[in-house]
Amino acid sequence: MQRDRRPYTGWLWVAVVILSLIKLWLVRSQTLYANCDNRYDERLFLNLAAYLLDGQWLGPYDQFTLAKGMFYPLWIAGVHALGVPLLISQHLLYIAASFATAVAFRPVLRSRTSFLVLFGILLMNPMSNSDGVMTAVLREGIYPSLTLLTVACAAGFLVRYDQPVRKIIVWPAGLGAALSAMWLTREEGMWIIPFIFFMLLSTAVAMRRIGRTGFRRLLLCAVPILVWLVSLGTVAGINLIRYDIFTTAELKSADFLSAYGALLRVKHSPRRPVAPIPEEVRTRIYKVSPAFAELKPFLEPDLSKRWGGLLKQIRERFKTDPVLEARVRAMLRLDLDSDRDDVWVRMWNTGELFSGETPGAFFVWAFRDAVAAAGYYESGLTAARYYGRLANEVNSACADGKLVCLGERASMMPPWYGGYTDSFMRTFFDGLLFFVRFENFFARSSPSEGSSESLAFCQQMTGEQFLRDHSADSARVWGWRTRALEKIGRIYQFMCPVLSLFGFIAFVLSLYWLIGKRKNWTFFIINTGLIVAMGSRLFLISLIHLSSFPAISTRYLSPVYPILLLFIVSAVISLMTAIKGEHHYKRS
C-alpha cells in the first residue's frame, strides 16, 4: 500500500481537537480528590506551592521542605498563577503528551488514520481519569504525562536520526526537559534509566552508520543528558543557597540514605514487610548508637500508638465506613480473590497486619519527625551531619559485632531475604495481570477529607470545588458522563489483556523480519524499549510490594498504562508494515 505523504491538515486536526474536547467534557463530571489535612502528601504539595507563589522558594526549612521533589508544587503554583483549575491542567497536560506521542511516531505511521488511532487510544486511557490517580492532588496527576512525554521524545529522536540537526534538536532537548521534570517529581526515577540508555544507544548506533556527519551528530545524544544535569544542578544549587544542602530531594541525599540503610541492615527474624525496623530492632540500636538514642523520647511514646495504631483504626472503621472499605478492598483486591497468595492479603486475614508495629511507609516519616523534634532540622547541613553520624555509629556497631547485620547499604529499599525469590516471581506475575487487565478502575470521584479550614485552602490553591460526600452532588457524581467514562474503562479492561498478548506476539514476529530480512528495525527498537520500561517499573513495584507496602495499585502503575497502550499500537503497526513490505518510509 502506498504511504500517504500529504501534510497532516484539515480533517485530521479537527478530529484531534474534537476528541480532546470530548475528553475534557467527560472528565469535568469528576471532582478533584484530596485529604487536605495530610501534611505528608496533599497539604505538603499545596504548602510548597504557596511558598513558591510568595517568592520564598520552598519556604522555611524543616523535615518536609525537601522530602519530595519540587516539580509538582511548581506545577500547582504555575497553573494557579495562570488561573487554570488544577484538575483541568492535569488533563490538558495528558492530552498534550498524547498528541506529542502521535507526532513523535508520525514518520513511521502508515497513514493519517494510524495517527488518529494512536492519539485516540492514548487519549481515552481510563487510568488517566481513574479516581485517586490523575484526579487527586498527588504527583500521579502529572507523572504519567511526564513519563509519556519522555518516551515520546526518545522515540521521536530515534525515528528522525538522519534528518538535519535544526529539524530534530527539539526531540533530544524535549527528552532532557521531560526527564528532568520526571526526576524532580518522584524520587524513584531510576526505573526509566534503562529505557533512556537503550534508546540513546540505539540512536547513536544509527547515527554512526551514516558517515562522518553521523559522528558529529552523535553530540545530539548528549543534549538530553546535558539538559537533565543543568536542570537538576540548578535546583540543587538553589537548595544549597537556601538550605545548605546540595540536593534536589533529601530522601535521595547520600547522608539520609546511608542512615536509613544502616537501620534497615540490622537483622531481625522473622522478617515481615509490615515492619522493616520493628521495636526490638530499635531497642538494640538505641544501646549502641548515641545518635539514634536521642530519638527514643520522640519515637517510642508515640510510634506504636500513632502510626502502628493507624492500621488498627482502619480495621475498626472498615465495617462502618463504605468509602474506606472500598479503598482498602481496592488496594488489597480483597473483593477479587481474598484467599490469593499475597503477603498483604495474608497478613490482613491472619491479623498480623494489626500487630501494632509501624509499617515502613509510615516509619520513614515518624523517623524524620523525630529527627526534627530532636532539633536537627535547623538547616540542611545540620540534618545531613546528624544522618551521617547515625550511619557511622550503626555501621561501626555492625562491623564490631555489636549488632548482627546484613551488608552495608545506602538505600530506602529493605534488604533482600533468602525466601523472597519465589514470592517475588508470584508477585511480579500478579502485578503483570493486574496491569494488563486495567484492574481497579473507578471513574466515580471519592469525597475529599479534611477540616473546613483545610478544604478552603485546598480550594483556593487548586481552583477546584471538593466533594464532601456523594449525597451533596449526586447528579454530578452519578451522571451519565461518569457512566460513559466507566463504559470506556470496561472496554479497555475487556480488550487490553487480549491486545497485550497479540501485541507481544506481533513483537516476536517482527523479530523475524529484523533478523531474516533486515526490515522494520526502528519499530523493533522502540517496542523493545517500551518493554524494558514496563518491565523495569513492574520489577520496582513488585519489589516494593513484597518488602515495604502494598504497591501493586493503579496509583503506582499509572505511568506505564500509556506505555502499554503505545506498545500495543506500535507492535501491531510494526507487524502490518512488515507484512506489507513497507519498510522504507520518508521521515518528516
XYZ file of C-alpha atoms in Angstrom:
588
model
C 0.000 0.000 0.000
C 1.307 3.434 -0.932
C 2.048 5.558 2.088
C 0.063 8.773 2.400
C 2.700 11.538 2.422
C 0.425 14.545 2.249
C 0.589 17.070 5.104
C -1.476 16.219 8.147
C -4.019 19.033 7.862
C -7.722 19.658 7.605
C -9.993 16.927 8.966
C -7.191 15.332 10.995
C -6.593 18.388 13.162
C -10.327 18.946 13.506
C -10.678 15.350 14.718
C -7.834 15.827 17.221
C -9.495 18.940 18.630
C -12.934 17.301 18.797
C -11.587 14.213 20.579
C -9.731 16.422 23.067
C -12.838 18.486 23.793
C -14.922 15.336 24.266
C -12.380 14.020 26.773
C -12.372 17.318 28.696
C -16.155 17.439 28.699
C -16.451 13.901 30.040
C -13.897 14.317 32.831
C -15.483 17.549 34.044
C -18.126 15.299 35.583
C -15.458 14.337 38.117
C -14.192 16.221 41.128
C -10.668 16.518 42.466
C -9.884 14.319 45.474
C -7.675 15.384 48.361
C -7.073 14.651 52.019
C -6.421 18.286 52.838
C -5.192 17.570 56.383
C -2.463 15.190 55.171
C 0.743 17.123 55.760
C 2.821 14.336 54.188
C 1.160 14.470 50.759
C -1.612 16.800 49.561
C -1.135 19.563 52.133
C 2.637 19.368 51.696
C 2.427 19.957 47.924
C -0.018 22.836 48.367
C 2.078 24.452 51.110
C 5.203 24.297 48.949
C 3.255 25.746 46.011
C 2.073 28.620 48.211
C 5.670 29.391 49.197
C 6.720 29.370 45.535
C 3.925 31.797 44.671
C 5.026 34.024 47.535
C 8.602 34.148 46.218
C 10.025 32.171 49.161
C 11.243 29.193 47.116
C 10.118 26.169 49.202
C 9.669 28.083 52.434
C 11.325 27.674 55.851
C 13.457 24.575 56.242
C 12.066 21.609 58.154
C 11.643 17.864 57.710
C 9.073 18.410 54.943
C 10.765 21.056 52.799
C 12.960 18.774 50.688
C 11.281 15.472 51.489
C 9.860 15.173 47.982
C 10.561 16.505 44.515
C 9.622 20.111 43.847
C 8.192 19.890 40.320
C 4.615 19.061 41.310
C 4.406 22.037 43.703
C 5.924 24.123 40.904
C 3.199 22.861 38.548
C 0.472 23.720 41.075
C 1.947 27.192 41.548
C 2.236 27.740 37.810
C -1.342 26.787 36.914
C -2.630 28.712 39.930
C -0.851 31.828 38.676
C -2.424 31.285 35.247
C -5.879 30.855 36.763
C -6.295 27.296 35.430
C -8.022 24.783 37.765
C -5.621 22.036 38.789
C -7.692 19.076 37.553
C -8.167 20.679 34.128
C -4.444 21.441 33.923
C -3.567 17.811 34.638
C -5.883 16.603 31.893
C -4.544 19.231 29.479
C -1.011 18.004 30.141
C -2.049 14.429 29.409
C -3.774 15.494 26.188
C -0.594 17.333 25.153
C 1.513 14.256 25.968
C -0.782 12.014 23.900
C -0.596 14.415 20.965
C 3.197 14.725 21.249
C 3.440 10.921 21.152
C 1.416 10.719 17.944
C 3.581 13.461 16.410
C 6.732 11.643 17.517
C 5.609 8.491 15.687
C 4.371 10.354 12.620
C 7.312 9.405 10.328
C 6.697 5.691 10.865
C 2.911 5.620 10.895
C 1.254 4.038 7.879
C -1.376 6.736 7.383
C -3.143 9.699 8.890
C -5.735 7.279 10.231
C -2.999 5.495 12.205
C -2.002 8.855 13.653
C -5.554 9.479 14.848
C -5.972 5.938 16.200
C -2.786 6.211 18.249
C -3.810 9.594 19.633
C -7.359 8.434 20.401
C -6.321 5.238 22.192
C -3.843 7.116 24.373
C -6.298 9.944 24.986
C -9.095 7.703 26.276
C -6.797 5.705 28.563
C -9.156 5.081 31.509
C -6.344 5.330 34.029
C -5.947 8.968 33.003
C -9.242 9.641 34.770
C -9.370 6.914 37.413
C -10.357 8.062 40.884
C -7.384 8.793 43.106
C -4.807 8.694 40.307
C -4.794 11.669 37.951
C -7.867 13.084 39.701
C -6.054 13.613 43.010
C -3.797 16.291 44.457
C -0.908 13.877 44.172
C 2.102 13.607 41.914
C 0.357 10.948 39.857
C -1.706 13.812 38.489
C 1.198 14.687 36.183
C 3.632 11.762 36.460
C 2.044 9.561 33.730
C 2.020 12.545 31.353
C 5.675 13.345 32.041
C 6.563 9.680 31.521
C 4.702 9.603 28.214
C 6.443 12.810 27.093
C 9.806 11.268 27.955
C 9.012 8.151 25.917
C 7.649 10.233 23.024
C 10.741 12.434 22.801
C 13.084 9.437 22.903
C 11.130 7.714 20.110
C 10.793 10.932 18.088
C 14.562 11.412 18.254
C 15.262 7.859 17.088
C 12.955 7.876 14.060
C 14.426 11.195 12.861
C 18.094 10.405 13.488
C 19.175 11.189 9.888
C 17.319 14.478 9.472
C 19.012 17.915 9.624
C 20.025 18.956 13.110
C 17.842 22.070 13.073
C 14.771 19.895 12.473
C 15.367 17.350 15.189
C 17.061 19.277 18.020
C 13.664 19.742 19.667
C 13.412 15.994 20.371
C 16.621 15.461 22.391
C 16.076 18.816 24.125
C 12.491 17.796 24.913
C 13.735 14.444 26.186
C 16.072 16.201 28.614
C 13.311 18.543 29.802
C 10.729 15.754 30.255
C 13.243 13.520 32.044
C 14.190 16.406 34.338
C 10.544 17.045 35.202
C 10.039 13.328 35.891
C 13.134 13.198 38.070
C 12.029 16.235 40.079
C 8.502 14.873 40.554
C 9.108 11.489 42.190
C 12.168 10.032 43.883
C 12.330 6.638 42.110
C 13.307 7.958 38.674
C 15.964 5.277 38.199
C 13.355 2.908 36.742
C 13.236 4.913 33.475
C 17.034 4.990 33.034
C 17.319 1.571 31.282
C 14.836 2.787 28.659
C 16.681 6.093 28.178
C 20.049 4.354 27.907
C 18.740 1.797 25.391
C 17.059 4.420 23.198
C 20.022 6.817 23.166
C 22.452 3.978 22.474
C 20.300 2.777 19.565
C 20.075 6.301 18.180
C 23.839 6.754 18.482
C 24.494 3.479 16.635
C 22.115 4.521 13.853
C 23.811 7.932 13.556
C 27.252 6.407 13.478
C 26.307 4.393 10.388
C 25.649 7.426 8.186
C 29.236 8.533 7.785
C 31.413 11.359 9.055
C 28.482 13.694 9.565
C 26.983 10.979 11.735
C 29.899 11.290 14.168
C 29.265 14.996 14.641
C 25.585 14.294 15.051
C 26.402 12.000 17.946
C 26.691 15.156 20.028
C 22.898 15.374 19.846
C 22.739 12.288 22.060
C 24.456 14.285 24.790
C 21.805 17.030 24.725
C 19.263 15.161 26.937
C 21.950 14.388 29.497
C 23.169 17.979 29.473
C 19.654 19.407 29.925
C 18.998 16.900 32.716
C 22.226 17.754 34.559
C 21.702 21.511 34.235
C 18.106 21.248 35.470
C 18.957 19.126 38.486
C 22.063 21.157 39.210
C 20.078 24.386 39.171
C 17.501 23.097 41.657
C 20.190 21.562 43.889
C 22.194 24.807 43.701
C 19.223 26.886 44.838
C 18.682 24.433 47.703
C 22.351 24.803 48.641
C 21.991 28.571 48.804
C 18.708 28.437 50.711
C 19.183 25.392 52.953
C 22.908 24.498 52.991
C 22.397 21.183 51.207
C 23.140 20.351 47.566
C 20.319 18.010 46.648
C 17.037 18.007 44.760
C 15.243 15.913 47.405
C 16.542 14.888 50.800
C 15.141 11.361 50.513
C 17.726 10.876 47.738
C 20.637 12.535 49.554
C 23.640 10.369 50.432
C 23.609 11.053 54.181
C 19.922 10.298 54.651
C 20.106 7.128 52.555
C 23.171 5.961 54.492
C 21.398 6.490 57.809
C 18.176 4.814 56.763
C 20.054 1.982 55.056
C 22.068 1.415 58.249
C 18.851 0.962 60.254
C 17.459 -1.428 57.648
C 20.548 -3.658 57.606
C 20.120 -4.799 61.222
C 18.827 -8.369 61.103
C 15.573 -9.469 62.686
C 13.572 -12.649 62.436
C 11.026 -13.372 61.282
C 11.217 -10.738 58.570
C 7.850 -9.070 57.959
C 7.272 -6.393 55.339
C 4.885 -4.580 57.647
C 7.768 -3.708 59.987
C 11.196 -3.208 58.350
C 12.512 -1.617 61.591
C 10.447 -3.215 64.400
C 10.553 -2.269 68.062
C 13.001 -5.000 69.108
C 15.473 -3.827 66.434
C 15.148 -0.208 67.540
C 15.778 -1.273 71.144
C 19.060 -2.920 70.170
C 20.173 0.070 68.086
C 19.474 2.527 70.934
C 22.093 0.705 73.035
C 24.927 1.087 70.513
C 24.125 4.380 68.769
C 24.002 7.571 70.863
C 22.667 9.439 67.827
C 19.702 7.090 67.451
C 19.159 7.023 71.225
C 18.467 10.775 71.043
C 15.322 9.943 69.067
C 13.923 7.464 71.596
C 11.859 10.034 73.556
C 10.232 11.177 70.317
C 9.732 7.761 68.754
C 8.651 5.259 71.360
C 5.882 7.027 73.278
C 4.092 7.894 70.059
C 5.216 5.460 67.383
C 3.048 2.405 68.010
C 0.066 4.480 69.125
C 0.030 6.964 66.273
C 1.481 5.050 63.333
C 1.162 1.379 64.202
C -2.278 2.036 65.661
C -3.402 3.640 62.426
C -3.872 0.202 60.873
C -5.979 -0.862 63.862
C -8.157 2.205 63.344
C -8.574 1.282 59.684
C -9.738 -2.203 60.659
C -12.217 -0.764 63.167
C -13.634 1.637 60.564
C -13.626 -0.985 57.823
C -17.130 -2.310 58.513
C -18.768 1.066 59.142
C -17.163 3.343 56.533
C -18.170 2.289 52.978
C -15.694 4.685 51.321
C -12.778 3.418 53.418
C -13.856 -0.186 52.870
C -13.914 0.354 49.099
C -10.401 1.833 49.166
C -8.978 -0.984 51.284
C -10.620 -3.639 49.132
C -9.280 -1.918 46.014
C -5.754 -1.684 47.434
C -5.628 -5.317 48.601
C -8.084 -6.601 45.975
C -9.988 -8.432 48.677
C -13.121 -8.278 46.569
C -11.455 -10.136 43.681
C -9.697 -13.022 45.366
C -9.494 -12.804 49.125
C -7.518 -16.024 49.536
C -4.904 -15.373 46.858
C -1.266 -15.830 47.787
C -0.335 -12.241 48.554
C 1.675 -11.148 51.556
C -0.624 -8.248 52.430
C -3.872 -10.187 51.992
C -2.419 -12.962 54.137
C -1.444 -10.535 56.913
C -4.882 -8.880 56.722
C -6.681 -12.232 57.029
C -4.468 -13.526 59.862
C -4.488 -10.221 61.749
C -0.706 -9.904 61.630
C -1.094 -6.576 59.854
C -2.575 -5.125 63.051
C 0.188 -6.128 65.452
C 0.908 -2.526 66.395
C 4.241 -2.369 64.566
C 4.868 0.644 62.348
C 4.770 -0.076 58.601
C 7.773 1.014 56.559
C 5.704 3.502 54.570
C 4.948 5.275 57.878
C 8.228 4.766 59.722
C 10.231 6.984 57.389
C 8.008 9.942 58.310
C 7.999 9.109 62.005
C 11.795 8.898 61.838
C 12.124 12.301 60.168
C 9.635 13.869 62.590
C 11.730 12.550 65.489
C 14.933 13.986 63.988
C 13.191 17.356 63.698
C 11.905 17.138 67.278
C 15.469 16.447 68.416
C 16.492 19.802 66.920
C 18.412 18.685 63.834
C 16.395 20.490 61.175
C 17.788 23.954 61.653
C 19.382 23.622 58.206
C 20.125 21.008 55.590
C 23.732 20.845 56.751
C 22.725 20.186 60.371
C 20.377 17.391 59.319
C 22.968 15.887 56.960
C 25.616 15.829 59.705
C 23.220 14.094 62.067
C 22.324 11.445 59.486
C 25.997 10.927 58.734
C 26.793 10.444 62.435
C 23.910 7.985 62.850
C 25.034 5.961 59.822
C 28.637 5.795 61.078
C 27.589 4.654 64.560
C 25.257 1.898 63.352
C 27.649 0.681 60.665
C 30.511 0.622 63.198
C 28.366 -1.396 65.609
C 27.694 -3.850 62.794
C 31.397 -4.099 61.961
C 32.298 -4.655 65.640
C 29.737 -7.422 66.065
C 27.560 -5.458 68.498
C 24.712 -5.822 66.032
C 24.032 -8.724 63.683
C 23.675 -7.112 60.274
C 23.472 -7.641 56.579
C 25.834 -5.900 54.164
C 26.301 -2.132 54.323
C 23.763 -0.235 52.250
C 22.595 3.292 51.441
C 19.003 2.831 50.336
C 15.405 3.052 51.500
C 14.701 -0.346 49.931
C 14.637 -3.075 52.604
C 17.218 -5.850 52.167
C 16.511 -8.906 50.054
C 15.912 -12.005 52.175
C 16.522 -15.561 51.049
C 12.879 -16.611 50.920
C 11.849 -13.751 48.676
C 12.629 -15.299 45.289
C 9.525 -17.462 44.861
C 7.300 -14.820 46.404
C 8.778 -12.195 44.125
C 8.026 -14.197 40.995
C 4.414 -14.682 42.108
C 4.132 -11.009 42.989
C 5.578 -9.930 39.642
C 3.163 -12.151 37.721
C 0.262 -10.973 39.878
C 1.258 -7.366 39.175
C 1.513 -8.071 35.448
C -2.039 -9.465 35.358
C -3.325 -6.554 37.420
C -1.614 -4.194 34.999
C -2.790 -5.603 31.669
C -6.331 -6.095 32.969
C -6.624 -2.436 33.982
C -7.986 -3.594 37.327
C -9.389 -1.227 39.953
C -10.502 1.468 37.535
C -13.087 3.751 39.152
C -14.483 6.803 37.386
C -16.666 7.978 40.281
C -14.974 10.570 42.457
C -14.315 9.887 46.118
C -15.321 12.576 48.599
C -12.452 14.690 49.881
C -11.409 14.827 53.524
C -10.220 17.497 55.900
C -11.294 20.289 58.171
C -13.222 23.271 56.839
C -10.069 25.402 57.019
C -8.002 22.815 55.150
C -10.622 22.335 52.442
C -10.872 26.094 51.958
C -7.102 26.286 51.488
C -7.205 23.359 49.024
C -9.946 25.028 47.021
C -8.079 28.322 46.955
C -4.835 26.728 45.745
C -6.356 24.346 43.201
C -9.249 26.412 41.880
C -11.479 23.344 42.282
C -14.581 22.558 44.314
C -14.214 19.491 46.525
C -16.935 16.913 47.047
C -17.528 16.248 50.759
C -19.966 13.364 50.300
C -21.773 11.703 47.440
C -25.208 12.845 48.505
C -24.141 16.502 48.266
C -23.749 16.399 44.497
C -25.229 13.120 43.305
C -26.136 14.430 39.851
C -22.529 15.234 39.156
C -21.059 12.080 40.664
C -23.557 9.609 39.249
C -24.293 11.477 35.984
C -24.277 9.898 32.548
C -20.883 11.410 31.670
C -19.330 9.496 34.548
C -21.160 6.362 33.408
C -19.759 6.942 29.911
C -16.237 7.006 31.381
C -16.995 3.767 33.189
C -18.155 2.115 29.954
C -14.991 3.252 28.167
C -12.998 1.809 31.041
C -14.776 -1.533 30.769
C -13.969 -1.668 27.050
C -10.269 -1.213 27.831
C -10.494 -3.792 30.627
C -12.032 -6.301 28.215
C -9.776 -5.618 25.233
C -6.354 -4.853 26.703
C -5.457 -8.337 28.038
C -6.139 -9.827 24.584
C -4.475 -6.963 22.730
C -1.456 -7.088 25.042
C -0.940 -10.748 24.170
C -1.471 -10.018 20.478
C 0.954 -7.096 20.676
C 3.625 -9.296 22.245
C 3.117 -11.938 19.547
C 3.384 -9.202 16.904
C 6.599 -8.020 18.565
C 8.093 -11.532 18.445
C 7.063 -11.983 14.815
C 8.658 -8.650 13.913
C 11.937 -10.135 15.110
C 11.723 -12.491 12.105
C 11.718 -9.558 9.677
C 14.549 -7.892 11.553
C 16.849 -10.926 11.604
C 15.803 -12.662 8.392
C 15.117 -9.694 6.134
C 16.689 -6.762 8.000
C 13.436 -4.826 7.858
C 11.488 -2.766 10.355
C 14.340 -2.293 12.834
C 13.093 1.124 14.037
C 9.800 -0.227 15.327
C 11.554 -3.214 16.879
C 13.945 -0.986 18.820
C 11.136 1.271 20.058
C 8.998 -1.691 21.103
C 11.943 -3.297 22.856
C 12.483 -0.051 24.748
C 8.824 0.066 25.757
C 9.049 -3.498 27.100
C 12.178 -2.514 29.042
C 10.351 0.474 30.575
C 7.293 -1.564 31.582
C 9.403 -4.406 32.937
C 11.582 -2.031 34.936
C 8.575 -0.374 36.564
C 6.872 -3.693 37.316
C 10.105 -5.028 38.817
C 10.385 -1.999 41.117
C 6.721 -2.065 42.139
C 6.808 -5.819 42.810
C 9.882 -5.406 44.989
C 8.285 -2.581 46.971
C 5.038 -4.562 47.312
C 6.864 -7.570 48.669
C 9.142 -5.709 51.072
C 7.525 -2.425 52.108
C 3.844 -1.660 51.427
C 1.017 -2.625 49.014
C 2.327 -1.101 45.797
C 0.531 -3.111 43.107
C -2.091 -0.444 42.531
C -3.315 1.903 39.842
C -1.503 4.748 41.578
C 1.993 3.283 41.377
C 1.493 1.655 37.986
C -0.100 4.780 36.480
C 2.985 5.866 34.473
C 3.140 2.621 32.483
C -0.501 2.281 31.410
C 0.001 4.696 28.485
C 3.248 2.890 27.640
C 1.313 -0.386 27.390
C -1.234 1.211 25.053
C 1.567 2.700 22.961
C 3.279 -0.701 22.776
C 0.088 -2.413 21.576
C -0.484 0.105 18.780
C 3.195 0.243 17.813
C 3.619 -3.546 17.719
C 0.522 -4.046 15.585
C 1.503 -1.297 13.125
C 5.023 -2.727 13.011
C 3.746 -6.173 12.063
C 1.337 -4.798 9.460
C 4.097 -2.673 7.946
C 6.477 -5.625 7.798
C 3.915 -7.920 6.218
C 3.085 -5.390 3.527
C 6.761 -4.776 2.836
C 6.531 -1.082 3.668
C 9.813 -0.838 5.498
C 11.022 2.179 3.566
C 9.436 5.417 4.570
C 10.079 9.099 4.318
C 10.890 10.702 7.678
C 9.358 14.060 8.194
